[in-house]
Tab-separated table of C-alpha atoms in Angstrom:
chain	number	residue	atom	x	y	z
A	141	MET	CA	-77.637	71.141	-9.105
A	142	SER	CA	-81.439	71.357	-9.393
A	143	SER	CA	-83.429	73.768	-7.254
A	144	ASP	CA	-84.851	70.768	-5.337
A	145	ASP	CA	-81.370	69.478	-4.534
A	146	ALA	CA	-80.216	72.946	-3.506
A	147	LEU	CA	-83.167	73.430	-1.171
A	148	VAL	CA	-82.780	69.986	0.365
A	149	LYS	CA	-79.054	70.527	0.821
A	150	ALA	CA	-79.680	73.904	2.478
A	151	ALA	CA	-82.280	72.388	4.811
A	152	LEU	CA	-79.978	69.496	5.729
A	153	ALA	CA	-77.180	71.951	6.409
A	154	GLY	CA	-79.497	73.770	8.814
A	155	GLN	CA	-79.431	77.025	6.908
A	156	PRO	CA	-81.847	79.518	8.464
A	157	ARG	CA	-85.376	79.335	7.050
A	158	ALA	CA	-84.452	76.705	4.441
A	159	PHE	CA	-86.823	74.119	5.867
A	160	THR	CA	-89.479	76.798	6.385
A	161	ARG	CA	-89.231	77.591	2.697
A	162	LEU	CA	-89.454	73.893	1.822
A	163	VAL	CA	-92.650	73.600	3.862
A	164	SER	CA	-94.274	76.749	2.521
A	165	GLU	CA	-93.564	75.733	-1.091
A	166	ASN	CA	-95.177	72.319	-0.617
A	167	GLN	CA	-97.825	72.785	2.067
A	168	ALA	CA	-100.591	73.470	-0.456
A	169	LEU	CA	-99.966	70.149	-2.189
A	170	CYS	CA	-99.914	68.372	1.158
A	171	TRP	CA	-103.123	70.058	2.284
A	172	HIS	CA	-104.977	69.325	-0.945
A	173	ILE	CA	-104.070	65.636	-0.872
A	174	ILE	CA	-104.781	65.080	2.801
A	175	HIS	CA	-107.854	67.268	3.151
A	176	ARG	CA	-109.467	65.757	0.078
A	177	MET	CA	-108.857	62.266	1.451
A	178	VAL	CA	-109.710	62.627	5.122
A	179	ARG	CA	-112.168	65.532	4.799
A	180	ASP	CA	-112.029	66.622	8.445
A	181	PRO	CA	-110.037	69.912	8.627
A	182	GLU	CA	-108.700	69.243	12.149
A	183	ASP	CA	-107.453	65.790	11.209
A	184	ALA	CA	-106.027	67.199	7.976
A	185	ARG	CA	-104.018	69.859	9.847
A	186	ASP	CA	-102.612	67.266	12.260
A	187	LEU	CA	-101.681	64.991	9.391
A	188	CYS	CA	-100.039	67.811	7.426
A	189	GLN	CA	-97.872	68.552	10.432
A	190	GLU	CA	-97.013	64.875	10.751
A	191	THR	CA	-96.136	64.802	7.062
A	192	PHE	CA	-93.584	67.580	7.289
A	193	LEU	CA	-92.076	66.245	10.497
A	194	ARG	CA	-91.580	62.980	8.638
A	195	VAL	CA	-90.166	64.872	5.645
A	196	HIS	CA	-87.657	66.535	7.978
A	197	GLN	CA	-86.790	63.181	9.505
A	198	ARG	CA	-86.229	61.536	6.124
A	199	LEU	CA	-84.782	64.442	4.185
A	200	GLY	CA	-81.390	62.792	4.063
A	201	GLN	CA	-82.945	59.934	2.101
A	202	PHE	CA	-84.108	62.155	-0.758
A	203	ARG	CA	-82.021	61.158	-3.768
A	204	GLY	CA	-83.598	63.292	-6.476
A	205	GLU	CA	-84.959	60.277	-8.371
A	206	SER	CA	-88.324	62.023	-8.349
A	207	SER	CA	-89.085	65.688	-7.821
A	208	LEU	CA	-89.193	66.939	-4.245
A	209	ARG	CA	-92.850	67.728	-4.770
A	210	THR	CA	-93.834	64.175	-5.692
A	211	TRP	CA	-91.620	62.780	-2.915
A	212	ILE	CA	-93.447	64.907	-0.345
A	213	GLY	CA	-96.790	64.140	-2.003
A	214	ARG	CA	-96.105	60.416	-1.616
A	215	ILE	CA	-95.446	60.835	2.098
A	216	ALA	CA	-98.626	62.880	2.523
A	217	TYR	CA	-100.681	60.335	0.593
A	218	SER	CA	-99.405	57.369	2.606
A	219	ILE	CA	-99.999	59.174	5.905
A	220	ALA	CA	-103.569	60.012	4.898
A	221	LEU	CA	-104.145	56.440	3.751
A	222	ARG	CA	-102.834	54.998	6.998
A	223	HIS	CA	-105.018	57.420	8.961
A	224	LEU	CA	-108.112	56.202	7.107
A	225	GLN	CA	-107.116	52.555	7.562
A	226	ARG	CA	-106.552	53.105	11.275
A	227	LYS	CA	-109.992	54.696	11.538
A	228	ARG	CA	-111.332	51.746	9.558
A	229	ILE	CA	-112.761	54.045	6.948
A	230	ALA	CA	-113.469	52.079	3.776
A	231	LEU	CA	-111.132	52.995	0.947
A	232	ALA	CA	-113.262	51.368	-1.718
A	233	GLY	CA	-116.844	52.186	-2.696
A	234	PRO	CA	-119.841	50.383	-1.252
A	235	SER	CA	-119.674	47.746	-3.985
A	236	GLY	CA	-116.012	47.095	-3.151
A	237	GLU	CA	-114.956	48.517	-6.532
A	238	GLU	CA	-113.616	51.945	-7.286
A	239	GLY	CA	-115.801	54.599	-8.820
A	240	GLN	CA	-119.373	54.038	-7.787
A	241	SER	CA	-121.899	55.745	-10.017
A	242	LEU	CA	-122.149	59.434	-9.158
A	243	LEU	CA	-125.732	59.377	-10.355
A	244	GLU	CA	-126.515	57.102	-7.429
A	245	SER	CA	-124.867	59.461	-4.969
A	246	VAL	CA	-127.077	62.467	-5.699
A	247	PRO	CA	-129.919	62.580	-3.131
A	248	SER	CA	-133.273	61.730	-4.670
A	249	ASP	CA	-134.861	64.970	-3.445
A	250	ILE	CA	-132.297	67.063	-5.307
A	251	ASP	CA	-133.266	68.122	-8.808
A	252	ILE	CA	-130.208	69.416	-10.589
A	253	ALA	CA	-132.349	70.692	-13.470
A	254	SER	CA	-134.121	73.119	-11.182
A	255	ASP	CA	-130.949	74.466	-9.574
A	256	CYS	CA	-130.217	77.172	-12.114
A	257	ASP	CA	-127.383	78.840	-10.205
A	258	SER	CA	-124.069	77.521	-11.566
A	259	GLU	CA	-122.400	77.835	-8.149
A	260	GLU	CA	-125.097	75.643	-6.658
A	261	VAL	CA	-124.568	73.138	-9.414
A	262	VAL	CA	-120.829	73.123	-8.696
A	263	SER	CA	-121.611	72.586	-5.004
A	264	LEU	CA	-123.824	69.638	-5.861
A	265	LEU	CA	-121.095	68.169	-8.029
A	266	LEU	CA	-118.618	68.604	-5.170
A	267	ALA	CA	-120.987	66.749	-2.852
A	268	ALA	CA	-121.177	63.932	-5.383
A	269	ILE	CA	-117.375	63.836	-5.726
A	270	ASP	CA	-117.146	63.601	-1.958
A	271	THR	CA	-118.850	60.210	-2.048
A	272	LEU	CA	-116.074	58.696	-4.140
A	273	PRO	CA	-113.365	56.541	-2.497
A	274	ALA	CA	-110.534	58.537	-0.890
A	275	PRO	CA	-107.755	57.406	-3.274
A	276	GLN	CA	-109.917	58.388	-6.250
A	277	ARG	CA	-110.587	61.810	-4.722
A	278	ALA	CA	-106.844	62.258	-4.330
A	279	VAL	CA	-106.266	61.398	-7.992
A	280	LEU	CA	-108.891	63.900	-9.127
A	281	THR	CA	-107.427	66.634	-6.941
A	282	LEU	CA	-103.858	66.004	-8.027
A	283	TYR	CA	-104.817	66.130	-11.698
A	284	HIS	CA	-107.210	69.069	-11.735
A	285	LEU	CA	-106.193	71.239	-8.796
A	286	GLU	CA	-102.473	70.548	-8.533
A	287	GLU	CA	-102.159	70.027	-12.312
A	288	LEU	CA	-99.819	67.073	-11.967
A	289	SER	CA	-99.250	64.688	-14.839
A	290	ILE	CA	-100.521	61.104	-14.781
A	291	ALA	CA	-96.926	59.925	-14.351
A	292	GLU	CA	-96.466	62.145	-11.281
A	293	ILE	CA	-99.780	60.995	-9.812
A	294	ALA	CA	-98.679	57.398	-10.349
A	295	GLU	CA	-95.490	58.111	-8.374
A	296	ILE	CA	-97.454	59.613	-5.505
A	297	THR	CA	-100.263	57.076	-5.289
A	298	GLY	CA	-98.595	53.934	-6.581
A	299	LEU	CA	-101.541	53.410	-8.934
A	300	ALA	CA	-101.024	52.285	-12.516
A	301	HIS	CA	-101.148	54.893	-15.285
A	302	GLY	CA	-104.116	53.145	-16.878
A	303	THR	CA	-106.040	53.056	-13.622
A	304	ILE	CA	-105.493	56.767	-13.058
A	305	LYS	CA	-106.574	57.656	-16.570
A	306	SER	CA	-109.620	55.423	-16.267
A	307	GLN	CA	-110.663	57.044	-12.979
A	308	LEU	CA	-110.288	60.531	-14.421
A	309	PHE	CA	-112.228	59.605	-17.535
A	310	ARG	CA	-115.053	57.813	-15.743
A	311	THR	CA	-115.573	60.513	-13.134
A	312	ARG	CA	-115.667	63.333	-15.650
A	313	LEU	CA	-118.082	61.340	-17.812
A	314	GLN	CA	-120.396	60.801	-14.853
A	315	LEU	CA	-120.254	64.444	-13.818
A	316	ARG	CA	-121.121	65.427	-17.352
A	317	ASP	CA	-124.101	63.070	-17.287
A	318	LEU	CA	-125.301	64.657	-14.065
A	319	LEU	CA	-125.413	67.982	-15.882
A	320	LYS	CA	-127.311	66.823	-18.949
A	321	PRO	CA	-130.692	68.061	-17.633
A	322	VAL	CA	-129.225	71.545	-17.086
A	323	ILE	CA	-126.858	72.509	-19.833
A	324	GLY	CA	-128.329	74.072	-22.911
A	325	GLU	CA	-131.376	75.274	-20.988
A	326	THR	CA	-130.297	77.573	-18.210
A	327	LEU	CA	-126.490	77.698	-18.091
B	645	MET	CA	-92.003	55.651	-20.956
B	646	LYS	CA	-95.394	54.411	-19.980
B	647	PRO	CA	-95.537	50.986	-18.317
B	648	ASN	CA	-97.734	48.287	-19.823
B	649	ALA	CA	-101.214	49.750	-19.751
B	650	PRO	CA	-103.618	47.629	-17.700
B	651	ASP	CA	-106.995	46.651	-19.065
B	652	SER	CA	-108.652	49.609	-17.317
B	653	GLU	CA	-107.244	52.055	-19.854
B	654	SER	CA	-109.069	50.248	-22.677
B	655	ASN	CA	-112.276	51.632	-21.125
B	656	VAL	CA	-111.217	55.153	-22.054
B	657	ASP	CA	-112.847	56.448	-25.239
B	658	ALA	CA	-110.177	58.445	-27.067
B	659	ARG	CA	-112.556	61.043	-28.563
B	660	GLU	CA	-114.328	61.617	-25.268
B	661	TRP	CA	-110.991	61.887	-23.443
B	662	LEU	CA	-109.838	64.570	-25.873
B	663	LEU	CA	-113.063	66.488	-25.283
B	664	GLN	CA	-112.513	66.299	-21.537
B	665	GLU	CA	-108.960	67.566	-21.892
B	666	GLU	CA	-110.160	70.361	-24.174
B	667	ALA	CA	-112.645	71.402	-21.517
B	668	LEU	CA	-109.896	71.372	-18.875
B	669	ALA	CA	-107.654	73.531	-21.052
B	670	ALA	CA	-110.518	75.934	-21.820
B	671	GLU	CA	-111.388	76.219	-18.141
B	672	ARG	CA	-107.772	76.959	-17.240
B	673	ALA	CA	-107.535	79.556	-20.002
B	674	GLY	CA	-110.906	81.087	-19.088
B	675	CYS	CA	-112.033	81.297	-22.709
B	676	SER	CA	-115.679	81.106	-23.731
B	677	ASP	CA	-117.401	78.378	-25.713
B	678	ASP	CA	-120.787	77.716	-27.270
B	679	ASN	CA	-120.608	73.950	-27.314
B	680	ASP	CA	-123.025	72.323	-24.838
B	681	GLU	CA	-120.958	69.180	-24.624
B	682	LEU	CA	-117.839	71.174	-23.807
B	683	THR	CA	-119.769	73.378	-21.350
B	684	ARG	CA	-120.931	70.348	-19.374
B	685	TYR	CA	-117.367	69.135	-19.098
B	686	ARG	CA	-116.160	72.599	-18.170
B	687	ILE	CA	-118.570	72.818	-15.247
B	688	ALA	CA	-117.493	69.339	-14.156
B	689	VAL	CA	-113.864	70.420	-14.312
B	690	ARG	CA	-114.732	73.634	-12.462
B	691	ALA	CA	-115.997	71.529	-9.558
B	692	LEU	CA	-112.914	69.333	-9.685
B	693	ARG	CA	-110.625	72.377	-9.641
B	694	LYS	CA	-112.386	74.025	-6.722
B	695	ALA	CA	-109.978	74.443	-3.813
B	696	PRO	CA	-111.197	73.561	-0.303
B	697	SER	CA	-112.538	76.491	1.713
B	698	ALA	CA	-110.591	75.516	4.831
B	699	GLY	CA	-106.819	75.787	4.898
B	700	LEU	CA	-103.677	75.645	6.985
B	701	PRO	CA	-102.785	78.427	9.448
B	702	VAL	CA	-100.816	81.286	7.896
B	703	ASP	CA	-97.822	80.532	10.114
B	704	PHE	CA	-97.942	76.762	9.512
B	705	ALA	CA	-94.537	76.602	7.807
B	706	GLU	CA	-92.764	78.545	10.554
B	707	ARG	CA	-94.319	76.507	13.368
B	708	VAL	CA	-93.627	73.140	11.759
B	709	ALA	CA	-90.056	74.178	10.994
B	710	LEU	CA	-89.571	75.160	14.641
B	711	GLN	CA	-90.905	71.789	15.791
B	712	ALA	CA	-88.773	69.893	13.315
B	713	GLU	CA	-85.626	71.753	14.289
B	714	ALA	CA	-86.429	71.198	17.973
B	715	GLY	CA	-86.344	67.478	17.283
B	716	ILE	CA	-90.060	66.768	17.565
B	717	ARG	CA	-90.708	63.457	15.817
B	718	PRO	CA	-93.900	62.459	14.070
B	719	SER	CA	-96.068	60.283	16.255
B	720	ARG	CA	-96.629	56.886	14.745
B	721	THR	CA	-99.402	55.749	16.956
B	722	PRO	CA	-101.753	57.522	19.311
B	723	VAL	CA	-100.970	57.583	23.026
B	724	ALA	CA	-103.810	55.200	23.870
B	725	GLU	CA	-102.572	52.587	21.429
B	726	ARG	CA	-99.002	52.706	22.743
B	727	LEU	CA	-100.237	52.422	26.331
B	728	LEU	CA	-102.405	49.464	25.432
B	729	PHE	CA	-99.451	47.822	23.649
B	730	TRP	CA	-97.230	48.090	26.715
B	731	LEU	CA	-99.947	46.993	29.140
B	732	LEU	CA	-100.585	43.908	27.050
B	733	TRP	CA	-96.871	43.064	27.063
B	734	ILE	CA	-96.679	43.484	30.840
B	735	ALA	CA	-99.757	41.303	31.271
B	736	LEU	CA	-98.309	38.600	29.015
B	737	LEU	CA	-94.958	38.623	30.800
B	738	SER	CA	-96.656	38.508	34.188
B	739	ALA	CA	-98.824	35.586	33.106
B	740	ALA	CA	-95.757	33.751	31.765
B	741	VAL	CA	-93.902	34.267	35.057
B	742	VAL	CA	-96.869	33.115	37.133
B	743	LEU	CA	-97.411	30.019	35.010
B	744	SER	CA	-93.715	29.143	35.113
B	745	LEU	CA	-93.562	29.503	38.871
B	746	GLY	CA	-96.707	27.445	39.257
B	747	ALA	CA	-95.437	24.655	37.031
B	748	LYS	CA	-91.840	24.521	38.132
B	749	GLY	CA	-91.718	27.028	40.946
B	750	ALA	CA	-90.008	24.932	43.545
B	751	ALA	CA	-87.476	23.392	41.147
B	752	TRP	CA	-86.676	26.759	39.606
B	753	TRP	CA	-86.204	28.373	42.981
B	754	GLN	CA	-83.848	25.642	44.119
B	755	ALA	CA	-81.820	25.965	40.908
B	756	ALA	CA	-81.673	29.744	41.237
B	757	SER	CA	-80.762	29.561	44.901
B	758	SER	CA	-77.890	27.205	44.188
B	759	THR	CA	-76.364	29.406	41.516
B	760	LEU	CA	-77.027	32.884	42.850
B	761	PRO	CA	-76.621	34.208	46.328
B	762	SER	CA	-79.994	34.261	48.044
B	763	SER	CA	-79.340	37.771	49.212
B	764	LEU	CA	-79.261	38.890	45.579
B	765	LEU	CA	-82.515	37.169	44.680
B	766	LEU	CA	-84.298	38.603	47.651
B	767	SER	CA	-82.702	42.051	47.354
B	768	PRO	CA	-85.315	44.814	47.263
B	769	TRP	CA	-82.778	46.943	45.432
B	770	LEU	CA	-82.735	44.504	42.525
B	771	VAL	CA	-86.518	44.566	42.354
B	772	ALA	CA	-86.502	48.367	42.515
B	773	LEU	CA	-83.873	48.586	39.761
B	774	ILE	CA	-85.857	46.331	37.427
B	775	GLY	CA	-89.020	48.283	38.194
B	776	CYS	CA	-87.382	51.650	37.472
B	777	VAL	CA	-85.906	50.505	34.179
B	778	THR	CA	-89.254	49.069	33.066
B	779	ILE	CA	-91.212	52.166	34.030
B	780	SER	CA	-88.740	54.565	32.415
B	781	LYS	CA	-88.823	52.594	29.161
B	782	LEU	CA	-92.600	52.578	29.300
B	783	LEU	CA	-92.823	56.310	29.901
B	784	GLU	CA	-90.255	57.058	27.185
B	785	SER	CA	-92.347	55.354	24.562
B	786	ILE	CA	-95.624	56.863	25.714
B	787	ILE	CA	-94.924	60.481	26.555
B	788	VAL	CA	-95.026	62.881	23.612
B	789	ARG	CA	-92.570	65.638	24.047
B	790	SER	CA	-94.139	69.057	24.272
B	791	PRO	CA	-92.941	71.333	21.477
B	792	GLY	CA	-92.437	74.163	23.901
B	793	ALA	CA	-93.572	77.585	22.734
B	794	GLY	CA	-96.479	77.465	20.322
B	795	GLU	CA	-97.855	73.954	20.150
B	796	LEU	CA	-99.369	73.645	16.702
B	797	HIS	CA	-102.199	71.321	17.529
B	798	ARG	CA	-103.897	69.468	20.286
B	799	ARG	CA	-103.361	65.751	20.760
B	800	ARG	CA	-106.577	63.833	20.546
B	801	PRO	CA	-107.122	60.240	21.648
């Protein structure tokens, strides 16, 4: 029996602290997905709670076809998506397509070349990433922060492998282009 | 096994992708480099790997577990939406009843009177019973149970 199955079985059996352990082992994933998508910390906390209440409600349906982590991630992702749809927050970029140019999202009064501090540069990049559509932000977070594979991200988001890879590639390319005035001179 | 790759993957330059992955690996390993191209990608990856400054409360797992074990269910729709849903249904039903009575009121009443005892139709107890059942169903779907000790979050409209 895998560790996922054992933990789920223990939680279903009502063993003390089993569900607490399930939550604590997966709350970071849930938080990263939801917070990156909805951005508001208060909303993100509410939605994380809702996610784990739903996990508890549906735990009997977990069959082990995917890992527990991706199963929970899928629930978190769909809850965040529904929250954004309910708030009528656009899930696509302004042009209706995914992945607007990050170069266009940097304010015109910001000169990356003159911001020598690398932490400031990272902050500027984060601000640019924040303008991307919510599903794309989730993909980037799952790949780089949670270190999930493309296959796992596809299970969570329902996006095609090629789409995920394309989003990762395009975003990193654009971020690199934003840094061209800086690197080699001051960093 | 990868599913059939959609056209979007053909936009990925293989050499550039490898460079990006190299930068990600180097950033994870924390090793140094003197390649400007790699450095640009490493800073990009650094931003992408930056965790949010805000987080969940330290006792989040314990509190959620308590709520789950107490039988608190996730809310599907906000209170205002559920209330609006029920009010609309009541309004529609009321309009249907009024229109029916207006169109065929007399005929309907005669038919009802002939099949049911008039005392039953006019009984205030019957009206009260229907009203109580309707209101209790309405309240059951609207009211969110309080989690008791230690509510994790506030409900917002």
